[in-house]
Amino acid sequence: MTTIRKPWSREETLLAVNLYCRIPFGKQHSRCREVIELATAIGRTPSSVAMKLNNFTSLDPEEQARGVKGLSGASKLDREIWEEITRNWEKVSAKSEYLWSQVVEQKIPFSNLPIQEKFSDNTSDDSAKSKDWLGSTETTRTITARLAQGFFRRTVLASYLNRCCISGIPVSELLVASHILPWADYPDQRVNPCNGLCLSNLHDKAFDRGLITFDEEYRLVLGKRIKEFMTVEALRFNFLSYEGKQLTLPEKFLPDKQSLARHREAIFCSD
């Protein structure tokens, strides 16, 4: 007897792409805890979810460049969702984060999502300014930004296996999903994981203020200003000892080299 597979809905596919972004390729299998968690929430088998993740792998140019092909069964909807999220990281990631919090974490069925119509894919930025969403005081724009920020942090930290890419510090409370290009100045790059680095609070502050940067080969470069303080042992240990060393590259979403070049040109204080 032929088994008829239930088509994936748009909401289910958004949840799958969210999970794809937050776990490395090596965890895209049916025994992974996160895969089982999503499968349980949407009433599918872990194998089905794992296959969907590997469909997204086949659409990811970074994985293709690494020689990881994924599966060849990506659907039209898979391709649409992948194109949408990579074209508008903030909007689509916020929707997927909302769905994750409701369906996976709170285990609310799709049909019972609270005032879901206020967070439709058709909500424009202009209309969002005047509409409350999921609360009496927060606007849709505010909620979208908060959800997108959460997605960005989880995705960037997961890509670097929750370790500072300079020092290797593994304490999540001390880690920051640092933006290569500033949040305020580059709105189209705010939630793009390739515009992110996992840094300790100390290294994040130094990077944000232009005291350090990375060269074309992802090697740490120290500015003249911070080098003036290398008589301080803590700075020698936290900065000088890593100078010229390549940052630990992420499992996914390599730092964009053009963004790093802009950081060197516009933010880094070489003098």
Coordinates of C-alpha atoms in Angstrom, one line a residue:
M1 CA 0.0 0.0 0.0
T2 CA 1.3 3.4 -1.0
T3 CA 1.8 5.9 1.9
I4 CA 0.5 9.4 1.1
R5 CA 2.8 12.0 2.7
K6 CA 1.1 15.0 4.2
P7 CA 2.4 18.2 2.4
W8 CA 4.4 20.6 4.6
S9 CA 2.6 23.8 5.4
R10 CA 4.2 27.2 5.2
E11 CA 4.3 27.4 9.0
E12 CA 5.9 24.0 9.4
T13 CA 8.5 25.0 6.8
L14 CA 9.3 28.2 8.6
L15 CA 9.9 26.2 11.7
A16 CA 12.2 23.8 9.8
V17 CA 14.3 26.7 8.4
N18 CA 14.6 28.2 11.9
L19 CA 15.9 24.9 13.2
Y20 CA 18.2 24.6 10.1
C21 CA 19.8 27.9 11.1
R22 CA 20.3 27.0 14.7
I23 CA 21.9 23.6 14.5
P24 CA 25.1 22.5 12.7
F25 CA 25.0 20.1 9.8
G26 CA 26.3 17.2 12.0
K27 CA 23.0 17.4 14.0
Q28 CA 20.6 17.2 11.1
H29 CA 19.6 13.6 11.9
S30 CA 16.6 11.9 13.5
R31 CA 18.3 11.3 16.8
C32 CA 19.1 14.9 17.5
R33 CA 17.1 16.3 20.5
E34 CA 16.1 19.5 18.7
V35 CA 14.9 17.5 15.6
I36 CA 12.8 15.3 17.9
E37 CA 11.4 18.3 19.7
L38 CA 10.2 19.9 16.5
A39 CA 8.9 16.7 15.1
T40 CA 6.8 16.1 18.2
A41 CA 5.4 19.7 18.1
I42 CA 4.2 19.5 14.5
G43 CA 3.1 15.8 14.5
R44 CA 5.8 14.5 12.1
T45 CA 8.5 11.9 12.5
P46 CA 12.0 12.9 13.3
S47 CA 13.1 11.3 10.0
S48 CA 10.8 13.6 8.1
V49 CA 12.1 16.7 9.9
A50 CA 15.7 15.6 9.3
M51 CA 15.0 15.1 5.6
K52 CA 13.6 18.6 5.5
L53 CA 16.7 20.1 7.1
N54 CA 18.9 18.3 4.5
N55 CA 16.7 19.7 1.8
F56 CA 17.6 23.2 3.0
T57 CA 21.3 22.1 2.9
S58 CA 21.0 21.5 -0.8
L59 CA 19.9 25.2 -1.1
D60 CA 22.6 26.6 1.0
P61 CA 25.5 27.9 -1.2
E62 CA 27.9 27.8 1.7
E63 CA 27.3 24.1 2.3
Q64 CA 27.7 23.5 -1.5
A65 CA 31.0 25.3 -1.4
R66 CA 32.1 23.0 1.4
G67 CA 31.1 20.0 -0.7
V68 CA 28.0 19.2 1.4
K69 CA 25.2 18.4 -1.0
G70 CA 22.3 17.6 1.2
L71 CA 19.2 15.9 -0.3
S72 CA 17.8 16.6 -3.7
G73 CA 14.1 16.7 -2.7
A74 CA 13.7 20.4 -1.9
S75 CA 10.2 21.5 -2.8
K76 CA 9.0 24.7 -4.4
L77 CA 7.9 25.9 -0.9
D78 CA 11.4 25.1 0.5
R79 CA 13.0 27.2 -2.2
E80 CA 10.5 30.0 -1.6
I81 CA 11.1 30.1 2.1
W82 CA 14.9 29.9 1.6
E83 CA 14.8 32.8 -0.8
E84 CA 12.6 34.8 1.5
I85 CA 14.7 34.5 4.6
T86 CA 18.0 35.2 2.8
R87 CA 16.4 38.2 1.1
N88 CA 14.8 39.6 4.3
W89 CA 16.4 38.0 7.4
E90 CA 14.7 40.3 9.9
K91 CA 11.1 39.8 8.8
V92 CA 11.1 36.1 8.1
S93 CA 13.3 35.1 11.0
A94 CA 11.0 37.0 13.3
K95 CA 8.0 35.1 12.0
S96 CA 9.8 31.8 12.5
E97 CA 10.9 32.8 16.0
Y98 CA 7.3 33.6 16.9
L99 CA 6.1 30.3 15.6
W100 CA 8.9 28.5 17.5
S101 CA 8.0 30.1 20.8
Q102 CA 4.3 29.3 20.3
V103 CA 4.3 25.9 18.7
V104 CA 7.4 24.3 19.9
E105 CA 8.1 25.8 23.3
Q106 CA 4.5 26.5 24.4
K107 CA 3.0 23.6 22.3
I108 CA 0.1 25.6 21.0
P109 CA -1.5 24.1 17.9
F110 CA -1.3 26.2 14.7
S111 CA -5.1 26.7 14.7
N112 CA -5.0 28.2 18.2
L113 CA -2.2 30.8 17.8
P114 CA -3.2 34.1 19.6
I115 CA -4.1 36.9 17.2
Q116 CA -2.0 35.3 14.5
E117 CA -3.5 37.5 11.9
K118 CA -1.7 40.5 13.3
F119 CA 1.6 39.0 12.3
S120 CA 0.9 38.0 8.8
D121 CA 3.5 38.0 6.0
N122 CA 1.7 40.9 4.4
T123 CA 2.1 43.3 7.3
S124 CA 4.0 46.3 5.9
D125 CA 6.4 48.5 7.9
D126 CA 4.1 51.5 7.6
S127 CA 1.0 49.7 8.9
A128 CA 3.1 48.0 11.6
K129 CA 3.8 51.4 13.2
S130 CA 0.3 51.9 14.4
K131 CA -0.8 48.3 15.3
D132 CA -0.4 46.6 18.6
W133 CA 0.7 43.0 18.5
L134 CA 0.8 40.5 21.3
G135 CA 0.5 43.1 24.0
S136 CA -1.0 46.5 24.8
T137 CA 2.2 48.5 24.7
E138 CA 4.5 46.9 22.2
T139 CA 4.1 47.7 18.5
T140 CA 4.5 45.1 15.7
R141 CA 7.8 46.7 14.8
T142 CA 9.1 46.4 18.3
I143 CA 8.1 42.8 18.6
T144 CA 9.6 41.9 15.2
A145 CA 12.9 43.5 16.2
R146 CA 13.0 41.6 19.5
L147 CA 12.2 38.3 17.9
A148 CA 14.7 38.9 15.1
Q149 CA 17.4 39.8 17.6
G150 CA 16.7 36.5 19.5
F151 CA 17.1 34.6 16.2
F152 CA 20.3 36.4 15.4
R153 CA 21.8 35.6 18.8
R154 CA 20.8 31.9 18.8
T155 CA 21.9 31.4 15.3
V156 CA 25.3 33.1 15.6
L157 CA 26.2 31.5 19.0
A158 CA 25.1 28.0 17.7
S159 CA 27.2 28.5 14.5
Y160 CA 30.3 29.0 16.7
L161 CA 29.3 26.2 19.1
N162 CA 28.7 28.7 21.9
R163 CA 32.4 29.7 22.1
C164 CA 34.1 33.1 21.6
C165 CA 35.8 32.9 18.1
I166 CA 38.9 34.6 19.5
S167 CA 39.4 33.2 23.0
G168 CA 37.3 30.1 23.0
I169 CA 35.4 31.2 26.2
P170 CA 32.3 28.9 26.4
V171 CA 30.2 30.7 29.1
S172 CA 27.0 31.8 27.3
E173 CA 26.5 34.7 29.8
L174 CA 29.8 36.2 28.7
L175 CA 29.1 35.8 24.9
V176 CA 27.7 38.3 22.5
A177 CA 26.4 37.9 19.0
S178 CA 28.4 40.8 17.7
H179 CA 27.5 42.6 14.5
I180 CA 30.3 43.2 12.0
L181 CA 28.4 46.1 10.4
P182 CA 26.6 48.1 13.1
W183 CA 22.9 47.5 13.7
A184 CA 21.9 51.1 13.3
D185 CA 23.8 51.8 10.1
Y186 CA 23.1 48.7 8.1
P187 CA 19.4 47.7 8.6
D188 CA 19.5 45.1 5.8
Q189 CA 22.3 43.2 7.5
R190 CA 20.9 43.4 11.1
V191 CA 19.8 39.7 11.2
N192 CA 22.0 38.2 8.6
P193 CA 24.1 35.5 10.4
C194 CA 27.0 36.2 8.1
N195 CA 27.1 39.6 9.7
G196 CA 27.7 38.1 13.0
L197 CA 30.6 36.9 15.2
C198 CA 30.5 35.1 18.5
L199 CA 32.7 37.2 20.8
S200 CA 33.2 37.5 24.6
N201 CA 31.9 40.8 26.1
L202 CA 35.4 42.1 26.2
H203 CA 36.3 41.3 22.6
D204 CA 32.9 42.5 21.4
K205 CA 33.4 45.9 23.0
A206 CA 36.9 46.2 21.4
F207 CA 35.6 45.1 18.0
D208 CA 32.6 47.5 18.2
R209 CA 34.9 50.5 19.1
G210 CA 37.3 49.7 16.3
L211 CA 40.2 48.7 18.6
I212 CA 40.5 45.3 16.8
T213 CA 39.5 43.9 13.5
F214 CA 40.2 40.9 11.2
D215 CA 42.1 40.7 8.0
E216 CA 41.2 39.0 4.7
E217 CA 42.2 35.6 6.2
Y218 CA 40.1 36.1 9.4
R219 CA 43.3 36.8 11.4
L220 CA 43.1 39.2 14.4
V221 CA 44.5 42.6 13.9
L222 CA 45.2 45.0 16.8
G223 CA 44.9 48.8 16.5
K224 CA 47.6 51.2 17.7
R225 CA 45.3 52.5 20.5
I226 CA 45.0 49.1 22.2
K227 CA 48.7 48.4 21.7
E228 CA 49.5 51.4 23.8
F229 CA 48.3 49.4 26.9
M230 CA 50.2 46.2 26.4
T231 CA 52.1 46.8 29.6
V232 CA 48.9 45.6 31.3
E233 CA 49.1 41.9 31.7
A234 CA 45.3 41.3 31.2
L235 CA 45.4 43.0 27.8
R236 CA 48.5 41.1 26.8
F237 CA 46.8 37.9 27.7
N238 CA 43.4 38.7 26.1
F239 CA 44.6 40.5 23.0
L240 CA 48.3 40.3 22.2
S241 CA 48.4 36.5 22.6
Y242 CA 45.8 36.1 19.8
E243 CA 47.2 38.7 17.4
G244 CA 47.7 37.3 13.9
K245 CA 45.8 34.1 14.7
Q246 CA 42.8 33.1 12.7
L247 CA 39.4 33.3 14.5
T248 CA 37.7 29.9 15.0
L249 CA 35.4 29.7 11.9
P250 CA 31.7 28.8 12.4
E251 CA 30.0 25.6 11.5
K252 CA 27.6 27.7 9.3
F253 CA 27.4 31.3 8.1
L254 CA 31.0 32.3 7.5
P255 CA 31.7 35.9 8.3
D256 CA 31.1 38.0 5.2
K257 CA 34.4 39.2 3.9
Q258 CA 33.0 42.3 2.3
S259 CA 31.5 43.3 5.7
L260 CA 34.8 42.7 7.4
A261 CA 36.5 44.9 4.8
R262 CA 34.0 47.7 5.6
H263 CA 34.7 47.3 9.2
R264 CA 38.4 47.7 8.6
E265 CA 37.9 50.7 6.4
A266 CA 35.1 52.5 8.4
I267 CA 35.4 51.4 12.0
F268 CA 38.8 50.1 12.8
C269 CA 41.2 52.6 14.2
S270 CA 44.6 51.6 12.7
D271 CA 46.4 54.8 13.9

